[in-house]
Structures are given as C-alpha cells and as structure tokens.
Amino acid sequence: MEEKTSFWSRITFSDIVDWTLIPILMIGVVISVYIWLLLPIEPGSMEANIIGDPVSGFSNVWASVLQHLKLIGISSVLAILAAVPAGILITREGFRDFADIILGVANFGQSVPSIAILALFMGIMGIGAPTAIFALWLYALLPIVRNTATGIDEVSADVIEAARGMGLTNRQILFDIELPLSFPVMFAGIRTASVINVGTAALGAFIGAGGLGNFIITGIPLSRERMILIGAILTAVMAVMVDWILGKIEDRLVFRRE
Amino acid sequence: MIKLEHVTKIYPGTTSPAVDDLSFTVPTGEICTIVGPSGCGKTTTMKMVNRLIEPTDGEIYVLNERGEMQNVLEMDPIILRRNIGYVIQQIGLFPHRTILQNMGTVPKLLEWDNTRIRSRAEELLDMMNMPHEFLDRYPHELSGGQRQRIGVARAMASDPPVMLMDEPFGAIDPINRNLLQNEFLRLQQEIKKTILFVTHDIDEAIKMGDKIAILNANGQLEQYDSPAKILSEPANEFIEDFVGADRTLKQLNLIRVEEVMDKKPFLLQSTQSVEEALQVMDEEGQDYAYVVDSDRRLQGYVSRKDLKEKSGWIDEYTTTAATSLPITMNLRDALSEMLMVDYSTICVVDNRDRVRGTVNTAMVQEALMETHSSGKREEV
Amino acid sequence: MPQKEENKTAFIGFWQGLLDDWMAVLTRPNIETYIRLKERATSPKIVLNLALLGLVIGLYVLTIQPPAFIQTDSLLLDLGRLIFYTEADFFILSLILFVIAGLLGGTGGFVEHSYLLSLITAPLGLVIVAFLFVANKLGLTLAAIMNPLSSIGITTIFIVLFGLYAFLLLLFALEAAHEMESHQVIYTIGAVLGSWGILRVIAMFAAGEDNIITQESAFLAEEWARGTLQQAILGHLWMVAFSVFIAVVIGVVMGVLITMPPKRPSVSHLFFLIPLGVFFLIWAAPKGWLGMGIADPIMEISDTLDIGLTRAAKGFFGPLLSLLSAIVRKPAAVGMIGVILTVILYALLLAGESASELTLYIAGIILTIPSIALFGVFIGPFSIGAFNAVVALTLYAQLPILRNTYTGIKEVKPEIVEAGRGMGMTEFQLLRNVKIPIATPVIMAGVRVSVVMLVGIAAIASYIGNDTLGDYIFHGIQRVQPLRYYAGAITVAVFALSMDYFLGWLQNRLTPEGLKGRR
Ligand SMILES: Nc1ncnc2c1ncn2[C@@H]1O[C@H](COP(=O)(O)OP(=O)(O)O)[C@@H](O)[C@H]1O
Ligand SMILES: [Mg+2]
C-alpha cells in the first residue's frame, strides 16, 4: 500500500518554481506597467482621456481587461459547447467515414488568417463585439474538434473491447471509458484554442469589439508609445496567464488519470 | 588481432564497474564470441574497442594493416572506427538512403570514387547471395533477414580487418537466424576477419565462436577458451550452469559431418545398366543406392524395388534426393535434417555438389558416445 | 358498437404508430432503426407527415406574422396554401435527392426514400417551429432568430447543434433508404448543395444586377489595372519570404544546437567571437565613433538602394529592396540584434541539450504573445515600418521551425545514429548526412506552419506601416468600404491557402524517397 506522506514533504523545489515562476513574473510585469506606464499619466492629457489617470483611477484599463476576457470567455465556452459534441460525433460508428472530410474542411478554414476572418464577418454582421465573438468562436472550433476526435480515436481498441465484453452499452463506453480517457487530449485542444483566442481578440478592436487591442490600435496612429505598451504588455500577460492556468489544469487532469 | 589488457569501465554515477578488469586476446582471423547474462557488459566491452565508449582503465590494442599492434586509445576515434566494421542488432540502416548508398557509407567517408563503390557493393551482394537489383532499393523494401545481411555487408564494405558484431542475428526468427549463421560461417572461411561477436545465446556463441569469452553479471571474465574446452572442461560452476545440462548435445555443434562421414560410400554410376546395378546391390546387401554422374555429382537414388525386372540404364529409374548436407555442416544441424527427411543415409556434398561421403544416424550416435565419454559422466 | 370500436382502436393505433416512428427517428438514430422503419413506408403516410408539419407552420406563420402572409380573404385558404407549399417544397427536394442518389448508385424506391425523409422533416420541423414560437414569446424578432450571427449564445448553439443533428439523420436516412456506402451519401448531399450553389450564382448573374461577386471582381480588376494590387501582393510575399528565410536559418541552427551534447568553452572560440563582436560594434557605431563611423557608408549604400528602388519601385524586387534598405538604415538595431543573437547561439552551443527544455519553454511562451502586441512592444526600439515587422515576423516564424527541428532530430532512431557513429562519421557528418535528412519532413512541417502563420501576421503588419495585403483590410475598415476589406480578406485567405498547398507539395518533394513508403 501507498505510504501516507504529508502534502508538504512531497513538494519539491522544482514544483515550487513551476508553480510560482510565471505568476510572479507576470505580477511583476503588471506592477511595472502600473508604476512606469500608468502612474505618470498626467491628468487632463489626451492619454488620460483614453486610459484614465491616477486621480480618477484607471477605469478604462480595467474595463478593457474585462471586455477582453468577455470576448475570449464567451467565444471559448461556446466553441467548447459546439465542438466537443461535434468531435464526439465524428468518431461514432457510421460517421467515421466523414471525419476526414470534416476535419479537412476545418483545417482548410484554420489556414485562413484571423484578420481575414474578422474582416469577412464584419462585412456580413457589421462591427461590434458579437461579430468578434462569432469569428473567435469559429476560429476556436477546429483545435477542439480535432483534439476531441483524436483523443477518442487514440483510446486503445483493447480497452473498448474489454468494456464491451463486460457488457457496457455504447453510451456507457462513451461516457465512462472514451471521454475520461480522451480528456487530456481534448483539453489540450481547448487550451490551444483559448490562447489563440487571446491574440485574435486583440485584433477584435479593429472591428470595434473593444478589449485591450483598443489601446494598441489607437496608440499606433497617435504615436503614443505608452498607450501601445499598456495594451501590448497586458495582452501578452493575459495570453501567458491563460496558457499557464489551463496548462496547470491540464497537468492536474493528466496526473489524475495515471 | 584484438587485445584487451585489464580493461575496466565504470559508468559515471555508478560505483560498481560494468566491465571489470577484462583481459583476453582474439587471434587474427578468428571469431571470438562474448556471452553472458543480460546487462553483464558485453555491449560495453565491444563498444570500447571502437571507442564509442571510453574505458575507465586498461589498454586495448588492434592489429593494423601494417602489422603493428596499435593502442586504440591513442588513435583518432573517427579514423579508428572507419577501419573497424560495426554491426548492431537493430541494424541501423539509413532509411533515407538506398542499399547502395548504405553500403557505400564508409567507402564514401574514405573518399572512394563512385564506380569503385558500386563494384564493391555488387561484390558484397554476390557474397551475400542477393540480387543486384537490391542496390537501388530502400531498406523498408527489404525483409528483416535481407536487411540484416545488408547490415553485415555494409560493415564489410571497406574490407576492414576487424569487425564488431553486437547480437547481429538477435532480432531474426530462429529459422532465418540459423540460415544467416551458416551463411556467415561459410563467408568467414573466405574472408578470415578478426571478429568480436556479442550474443546472449550460448548456442550461438558455441556455434559461431572459435573462442568464447563468458562474463558474469558483474562484468568479470569467468572463462575464455575454445568452445570444445568450455563444453568439456567448464572452469567452474557458473560456467557449468550457464552452458546448461545439455552440454553433450551442444558438443554436436562442434563436430562437422566431414569428421564422421563414411568417406568411401557405396555409389552407383548413372551409366550402369540395371542388371549390373541389381547385382552390385545384392552383393552389398543394400536396398537403396545413391547415383552419381562421371563427375561424382549427385543425381539421385534408386531402390531395388524400382529396378526389379527392369532393363536399360539406371538413370531412367533415378529419383531426386530430397536433401544433401554441405560438408561444413555441424552434426547437430545434420541430425535435425536427417530427422526431418526421414532418410537413413544422406549424402555429404562439397560446394560443387560432388558427393564426398555419406552419413547415417548410426554414425552420429557413435560420435555422440565418443564426446560423451570424453566429457563428464552424464546420462544421455 | 363493435364495428366502431374496432375503427376507433385502429385509428388510435395508426396515430400511435406514427408517433412511435417519429420518436424512433429522433431518439434512436442508427441505420438499423431506419431500415426497420423503411418497411412501413406508404405514400399516404408521407403526405400526412408533411400535412401535419404544414399545418403547424401555417398556424404559426398566420398567428405570429400575419400581415405579410395573409393573401386571401379566408384564413383557411391561406392555411391550405401554406400546407400545399410545405408539401410541394418537400417533394421537390426529395425528388432531387432521389435522382442524384439514384445516379450515384442508390437502389431504394421513391416511396421509401421519401418516407424516411418525411419522418425526419416533420418532427424536426415541429421542433424548429416550437423553438421559434418560444423565442417569439420571449420577444425576439424572427429576423434576429433566423440570423444565426446576430444574437449570440443560445441561438448559435441551437442552430449549430440542431443542424449537425439534422445532417446526421439525413445521412442515416439516405444510407438506409438506398443501402449506399457512406461516401456515396456524402457525394449525394454534396452534389445537391453544389448544384444549388452553382444555380444560385448563375441566377445572380442572370438577373443582371450588381452583386457582391461582380462588384468585388470589378474592384480587384481595377486595383490590378492600377498596379496597386500587385504591389500589395509583392510586398506581402517578400515580407513573408524574407522573414521565413532568416527564420529557417536561425531556427534550424538553434534546433540543432539544443540536440547536441554540451561543450566546454575554449580559447579557440574567441577566434570567432571577437571578430564577430568587433564586426557588430563597428556596424552599430554611430557617426563620430571609430573615426568617421560606419554609419555613413551604410547610409550611402542605402541611398543608392533607394535610388535604385524608386526606379524599380514597381518591379518584382522592389519590396525586397525596400526591406533591405529599411534594415540597413538601422545599423544600431542590427548591431544590437546581432550581438544578442550571437550571445544566444553561443550559449546554446555551450549548453547544448541541457538547454533544450528551457529554450522550448521560452519559445512556447513567446508564441502565445499576440502578434499585434509584439508589434506594439517593438515600436519602442524599432519604431514603425519594415524593420519592426521583419523582426517580429522572424521571431514568430523561427519558433515552430526550432521546435520541429528539435523533435525531428530527437525522433531519429538511436540505432541509426549509433550505426553512423560506429562507422566513423564525425558529428557534423552525422548531422548533415543522417539526422537532418531524416528530420526533413518534420522540419518542413514546421516551416509550413510558420509560413501560413506569417501570411496572417504580415497582413497585420500593414497597421505599423508596411504595404501588404493588410492595407486593403485596414483602409477598408477605416473608410467603411466593404469592397476594399473584402478584397483584403479574400486575397489574404487565398494567399495563405495557396502557400499551405505549395508548402505541402514542397514538403513531399523534399522528403527523402526512402522515408515515403514506410508505414
Ligand atoms: N550509458 C550508460 N550509463 C550508465 N550505465 C550504463 C550505460 N550503458 C550501460 N550501462 C550499464 O552497464 C551495464 C552493462 O551494460 P551493457 O554492456 O549494455 O550490457 P549487455 O551485456 O546486455 O550488452 C548494465 O548494467 C547497464 O545498466
Ligand atoms: Mg547489449
């Protein structure tokens, strides 16, 4: 039997580094942004109009972060809701033959650059957050569908046969065997899709969806370096953090499986 | 000649040596098999000779073309390796290169020109009994046995005097392995390389080796001797165990049919008449007789039943023989061949198919009794 | 009366059977169910199924959306008309599917075929009507509901999932009705959709009105005639090609270095480190340093480049020359990058394999940083323009290449490497003759990913002052000219897809013959 060891004694130095390095680094970056970029803004200046100033607080920065999170959050959740069933579907008997065609089309779609997708849908749906969310949603579908299907396909045929031999129904096999076993791969797809979404959401500002991209795209024509840096650095921090958090969750899930 | 003097290898991070104070000499033109339990340091020993692994202690010498013993530790490893053939169990053919390019690897490194490389490759394929079309194939287009032959051919490409072979036939099915072993032994008769041959299979070690080095689990040499000596006079209990209880049977491996066969066998000429043949067979008291032509080449056999009340020449009534034994075959293989075809007597032929003698099971048995009495007392 | 009783039970039985069939279609969708249902096909049942659907649709339309749909005085007549339309639409569609399925080898009869389709259409249609009804009661307009794009959330999910489900049922129905292979079913549906699309486009042109396709082609033709489209394409192409070229060199070198054993620093390294350092120093030196400074002659070169550039501005190499000129004009930045790169490469040379994890980790993090953010951050040191774009693009492009080079080499079987080493290949020969050729397919896959990615990022680079196809997108958005941003989106998409295709072909070409036939 496994020996009972205290939680603390099992933590190694590299665990600590692994868990703290990125967050501490990112917090450091955010604090630096606050001290060197946000605090020196002079009240009443043009920058203060767009970003806010120390006196009135930086409500716009906060709002932009929230808007950015909203864009990626809604689109990612919707993408998961649509793509996971679709991924499961194309691994079902009688549908496997279609999997290649469907994944081929999706792959093709993924090769189209995100800015082009945004522009195309702006023409159809007009400007605003819904358009951006729709484009993000569409863009996030492929990695999730693909990974769901691959994950399920990779479940070894022996395991499924054993389950069938024990009298599990198809549905039980799906929910008790295939899905739990393919979860890590599926989740990796969700992680990829979400991180790509952070970057694409920044482009959403071009079609009036708001978010942190706003600071960048307003800053560039105005040559306001401070504004550009605030947008750029915070977007990058968000991307790294989303990747890190989902990566940690992923580790957890994979770990549990073993 | 390969000479190891007090060679020791301790891997970094470990305390006990993988190879411990090893000394032995492989005479020029002989095969030395290294055998021992898994993880005993066979591969390590071998790789120290071409310095894929650096020994911790000791000296290793190899006889070069100029007839000098050269300390490998003082040579440039790259040059050293180009002059030593190297075959490994996983073969390691380059998948992206054709068979010709694979065999030409070392010659290319030695800057031979292309025509010379090609003719050498063809020569090697001939040696291996493989068709020249293989030259432009890729490794994945060959079977496992063919790939292994190419692996051996590649190692011999630049005709190095010394070869290292690490379980070269280990990944091949038993039937093909036996075939490859026999082929290789026949080849060795011609090429006379000095070979260090690693195997974990004592049967293979006995069959292939002129000398056998047996290592124990601690990487120490337990016995270094000829196969016959190892079988008849195991140095200690470890060897005895390792060699196994069927030592006597194994000794059959060491005896060639040539040594036990009837060198003046009863044969009929294909030009003899039926009456004449029947008369001779009556005189000798034989029901069957092998038939040869004027060159002593095997034509087949006749039986008294077939000839009875017939007339004419006997070659009309000759049946082709199902098998014959090469003169270099060992008794163990010969015995299994006999049991397989169920003939009481089989012809022994040389490499031009000329009958040199015959063997029967009685002769094999006799040989067995002899080795048995010379070895330790044991029930058979 | 017994007679009537019997009639009554038969009547109830009939309706119950119908309901059972509906439920079976919806809840147990698989080939066996459909084959079983096929046996019960009769023409009246088909008409009845559709009539029920038509009735519900008619009631819904007439009660919820009256003005547009009331055409006669009698509501009943209108209802009948809507039912008739429903039936007619269904049979026309069913007939088309039937004919195409038959052409592709389908064997089923029209009644069986239509019956299965009606079993799908009727209940699914009812579900849709029910959904629309609820949505309507919640205050959503029909237009808002029917447009899957306008109100996000529930509608989108509903339509996608529902569509997928309907599609699935259709596949099963066709497969069961005609006993076809799955791919024949797909071809049948594809043929119907494809011919519908083609007919639609033909109709659009036949009507002679302006439409998006004619307008867009006219716009692109105009741009082409002016030569601006070619310039944008060339600008895009060169920016991607130049960055990928540098990225391949750096990425492969770095990828190779992190597969090698660590090395000790030695004095001999100084023989190339010092000259390199001096070179970059001189290169980066501002005017007045080191006598006259190197900047002047460089600027002169750049000026001559520029003169050549104005002449060649419309030429094929024009965008490349302007890239080079932009790079030459930033000697200090080039020197700085050169020094940083030298330091990184030298560190990797020393650390070798022990740095692989860290390198790949950092590469992974950089890859998550959004491109627009990276462009933004680089505006500080490099300002806007081609230099900034090339640096960012190169940085992105080398990451997949680096990663794939590393994996590709690591995946070479150890026995192959050992065989090579055992035969006396030097480490360099091993790399050149064995490891890299075997890793080529994987490396090329990385290059392919990089190029497709860069095509998109190069479009965004337009925003920091580069003439690429992104100009059309951004100017179109700014000036609210849909034709313009459509032109940008379409050309960028086509560009990316054709690059993907071309590199797929190239990948196949560069894969050594012996590695192709395996597996
Ligand atoms: N590179 C290495 N580092 C550390 N230990 C090793 C290394 N290679 C082999 N060993 C150890 O040395 C011993 C001998 O290995 P080897 O020569 O490969 O055995 P074998 O006789 O099976 O060929 C084994 O115990 C093995 O674990
Ligand atoms: Mg070994």
mmCIF file of N, CA and C in Angstrom, chain B residues 311-352:
data_model
loop_
_atom_site.group_PDB
_atom_site.id
_atom_site.type_symbol
_atom_site.label_atom_id
_atom_site.label_comp_id
_atom_site.label_asym_id
_atom_site.label_seq_id
_atom_site.Cartn_x
_atom_site.Cartn_y
_atom_site.Cartn_z
ATOM 1 N N SER B 311 14.916 -53.249 -67.375
ATOM 2 C CA SER B 311 16.169 -53.347 -68.111
ATOM 3 C C SER B 311 16.566 -51.949 -68.570
ATOM 4 N N GLY B 312 17.732 -51.781 -69.169
ATOM 5 C CA GLY B 312 18.210 -50.481 -69.633
ATOM 6 C C GLY B 312 19.184 -49.873 -68.654
ATOM 7 N N TRP B 313 19.271 -48.511 -68.644
ATOM 8 C CA TRP B 313 20.221 -47.821 -67.785
ATOM 9 C C TRP B 313 19.536 -47.324 -66.531
ATOM 10 N N ILE B 314 20.289 -47.268 -65.455
ATOM 11 C CA ILE B 314 19.618 -46.952 -64.185
ATOM 12 C C ILE B 314 19.171 -45.497 -64.111
ATOM 13 N N ASP B 315 19.784 -44.583 -64.914
ATOM 14 C CA ASP B 315 19.371 -43.180 -64.743
ATOM 15 C C ASP B 315 17.901 -42.958 -65.106
ATOM 16 N N GLU B 316 17.303 -43.959 -65.829
ATOM 17 C CA GLU B 316 15.864 -43.832 -66.106
ATOM 18 C C GLU B 316 15.032 -44.012 -64.844
ATOM 19 N N TYR B 317 15.599 -44.706 -63.871
ATOM 20 C CA TYR B 317 14.813 -45.057 -62.672
ATOM 21 C C TYR B 317 15.243 -44.271 -61.438
ATOM 22 N N THR B 318 16.064 -43.205 -61.676
ATOM 23 C CA THR B 318 16.612 -42.453 -60.543
ATOM 24 C C THR B 318 15.596 -41.442 -59.989
ATOM 25 N N THR B 319 15.433 -41.410 -58.682
ATOM 26 C CA THR B 319 14.585 -40.415 -58.012
ATOM 27 C C THR B 319 15.481 -39.331 -57.416
ATOM 28 N N THR B 320 15.039 -38.068 -57.513
ATOM 29 C CA THR B 320 15.857 -36.987 -56.948
ATOM 30 C C THR B 320 15.889 -37.091 -55.424
ATOM 31 N N ALA B 321 17.054 -36.864 -54.859
ATOM 32 C CA ALA B 321 17.179 -36.924 -53.400
ATOM 33 C C ALA B 321 16.598 -35.663 -52.783
ATOM 34 N N ALA B 322 15.883 -35.802 -51.667
ATOM 35 C CA ALA B 322 15.219 -34.646 -51.051
ATOM 36 C C ALA B 322 16.224 -33.670 -50.462
ATOM 37 N N THR B 323 17.353 -34.168 -50.044
ATOM 38 C CA THR B 323 18.308 -33.238 -49.436
ATOM 39 C C THR B 323 19.712 -33.822 -49.492
ATOM 40 N N SER B 324 20.687 -32.970 -49.283
ATOM 41 C CA SER B 324 22.064 -33.419 -49.098
ATOM 42 C C SER B 324 22.694 -32.438 -48.127
ATOM 43 N N LEU B 325 23.776 -32.827 -47.493
ATOM 44 C CA LEU B 325 24.350 -31.975 -46.465
ATOM 45 C C LEU B 325 25.646 -31.342 -46.961
ATOM 46 N N PRO B 326 25.806 -30.032 -46.738
ATOM 47 C CA PRO B 326 27.099 -29.430 -47.061
ATOM 48 C C PRO B 326 28.165 -29.990 -46.119
ATOM 49 N N ILE B 327 29.365 -30.077 -46.640
ATOM 50 C CA ILE B 327 30.421 -30.751 -45.899
ATOM 51 C C ILE B 327 30.796 -30.019 -44.610
ATOM 52 N N THR B 328 30.507 -28.669 -44.564
ATOM 53 C CA THR B 328 30.873 -27.884 -43.371
ATOM 54 C C THR B 328 29.797 -27.931 -42.300
ATOM 55 N N MET B 329 28.692 -28.604 -42.561
ATOM 56 C CA MET B 329 27.580 -28.580 -41.612
ATOM 57 C C MET B 329 27.956 -29.272 -40.297
ATOM 58 N N ASN B 330 27.433 -28.730 -39.185
ATOM 59 C CA ASN B 330 27.740 -29.403 -37.924
ATOM 60 C C ASN B 330 26.759 -30.540 -37.670
ATOM 61 N N LEU B 331 27.107 -31.423 -36.770
ATOM 62 C CA LEU B 331 26.316 -32.637 -36.575
ATOM 63 C C LEU B 331 24.923 -32.369 -36.040
ATOM 64 N N ARG B 332 24.850 -31.304 -35.266
ATOM 65 C CA ARG B 332 23.539 -31.014 -34.684
ATOM 66 C C ARG B 332 22.532 -30.663 -35.776
ATOM 67 N N ASP B 333 22.950 -29.788 -36.685
ATOM 68 C CA ASP B 333 22.070 -29.436 -37.801
ATOM 69 C C ASP B 333 21.830 -30.644 -38.689
ATOM 70 N N ALA B 334 22.884 -31.472 -38.869
ATOM 71 C CA ALA B 334 22.756 -32.640 -39.732
ATOM 72 C C ALA B 334 21.722 -33.605 -39.173
ATOM 73 N N LEU B 335 21.769 -33.751 -37.861
ATOM 74 C CA LEU B 335 20.836 -34.664 -37.215
ATOM 75 C C LEU B 335 19.394 -34.197 -37.439
ATOM 76 N N SER B 336 19.163 -32.897 -37.244
ATOM 77 C CA SER B 336 17.788 -32.430 -37.412
ATOM 78 C C SER B 336 17.347 -32.561 -38.864
ATOM 79 N N GLU B 337 18.289 -32.389 -39.789
ATOM 80 C CA GLU B 337 17.964 -32.563 -41.210
ATOM 81 C C GLU B 337 17.553 -34.010 -41.481
ATOM 82 N N MET B 338 18.311 -34.947 -40.914
ATOM 83 C CA MET B 338 18.014 -36.363 -41.101
ATOM 84 C C MET B 338 16.634 -36.714 -40.563
ATOM 85 N N LEU B 339 16.351 -36.184 -39.373
ATOM 86 C CA LEU B 339 15.068 -36.496 -38.758
ATOM 87 C C LEU B 339 13.930 -35.924 -39.584
ATOM 88 N N MET B 340 14.235 -34.797 -40.233
ATOM 89 C CA MET B 340 13.193 -34.132 -40.990
ATOM 90 C C MET B 340 12.834 -34.928 -42.247
ATOM 91 N N VAL B 341 13.841 -35.360 -43.023
ATOM 92 C CA VAL B 341 13.526 -36.037 -44.288
ATOM 93 C C VAL B 341 13.317 -37.542 -44.104
ATOM 94 N N ASP B 342 13.698 -38.073 -42.945
ATOM 95 C CA ASP B 342 13.446 -39.478 -42.656
ATOM 96 C C ASP B 342 14.201 -40.419 -43.617
ATOM 97 N N TYR B 343 15.410 -40.011 -44.020
ATOM 98 C CA TYR B 343 16.275 -40.924 -44.767
ATOM 99 C C TYR B 343 17.220 -41.568 -43.759
ATOM 100 N N SER B 344 17.583 -42.803 -43.965
ATOM 101 C CA SER B 344 18.536 -43.390 -43.025
ATOM 102 C C SER B 344 19.956 -42.939 -43.355
ATOM 103 N N THR B 345 20.207 -42.691 -44.660
ATOM 104 C CA THR B 345 21.539 -42.267 -45.059
ATOM 105 C C THR B 345 21.418 -41.026 -45.948
ATOM 106 N N ILE B 346 22.291 -40.040 -45.694
ATOM 107 C CA ILE B 346 22.244 -38.831 -46.524
ATOM 108 C C ILE B 346 23.629 -38.574 -47.099
ATOM 109 N N CYS B 347 23.654 -38.060 -48.363
ATOM 110 C CA CYS B 347 24.940 -37.746 -48.987
ATOM 111 C C CYS B 347 25.511 -36.469 -48.415
ATOM 112 N N VAL B 348 26.843 -36.403 -48.318
ATOM 113 C CA VAL B 348 27.530 -35.178 -47.936
ATOM 114 C C VAL B 348 28.203 -34.655 -49.191
ATOM 115 N N VAL B 349 27.903 -33.407 -49.547
ATOM 116 C CA VAL B 349 28.445 -32.884 -50.794
ATOM 117 C C VAL B 349 29.321 -31.672 -50.514
ATOM 118 N N ASP B 350 30.267 -31.417 -51.437
ATOM 119 C CA ASP B 350 31.080 -30.209 -51.282
ATOM 120 C C ASP B 350 30.381 -29.057 -52.003
ATOM 121 N N ASN B 351 31.060 -27.912 -52.065
ATOM 122 C CA ASN B 351 30.336 -26.756 -52.598
ATOM 123 C C ASN B 351 30.140 -26.816 -54.120
ATOM 124 N N ARG B 352 30.701 -27.850 -54.793
ATOM 125 C CA ARG B 352 30.384 -28.031 -56.217
ATOM 126 C C ARG B 352 29.401 -29.196 -56.396
#
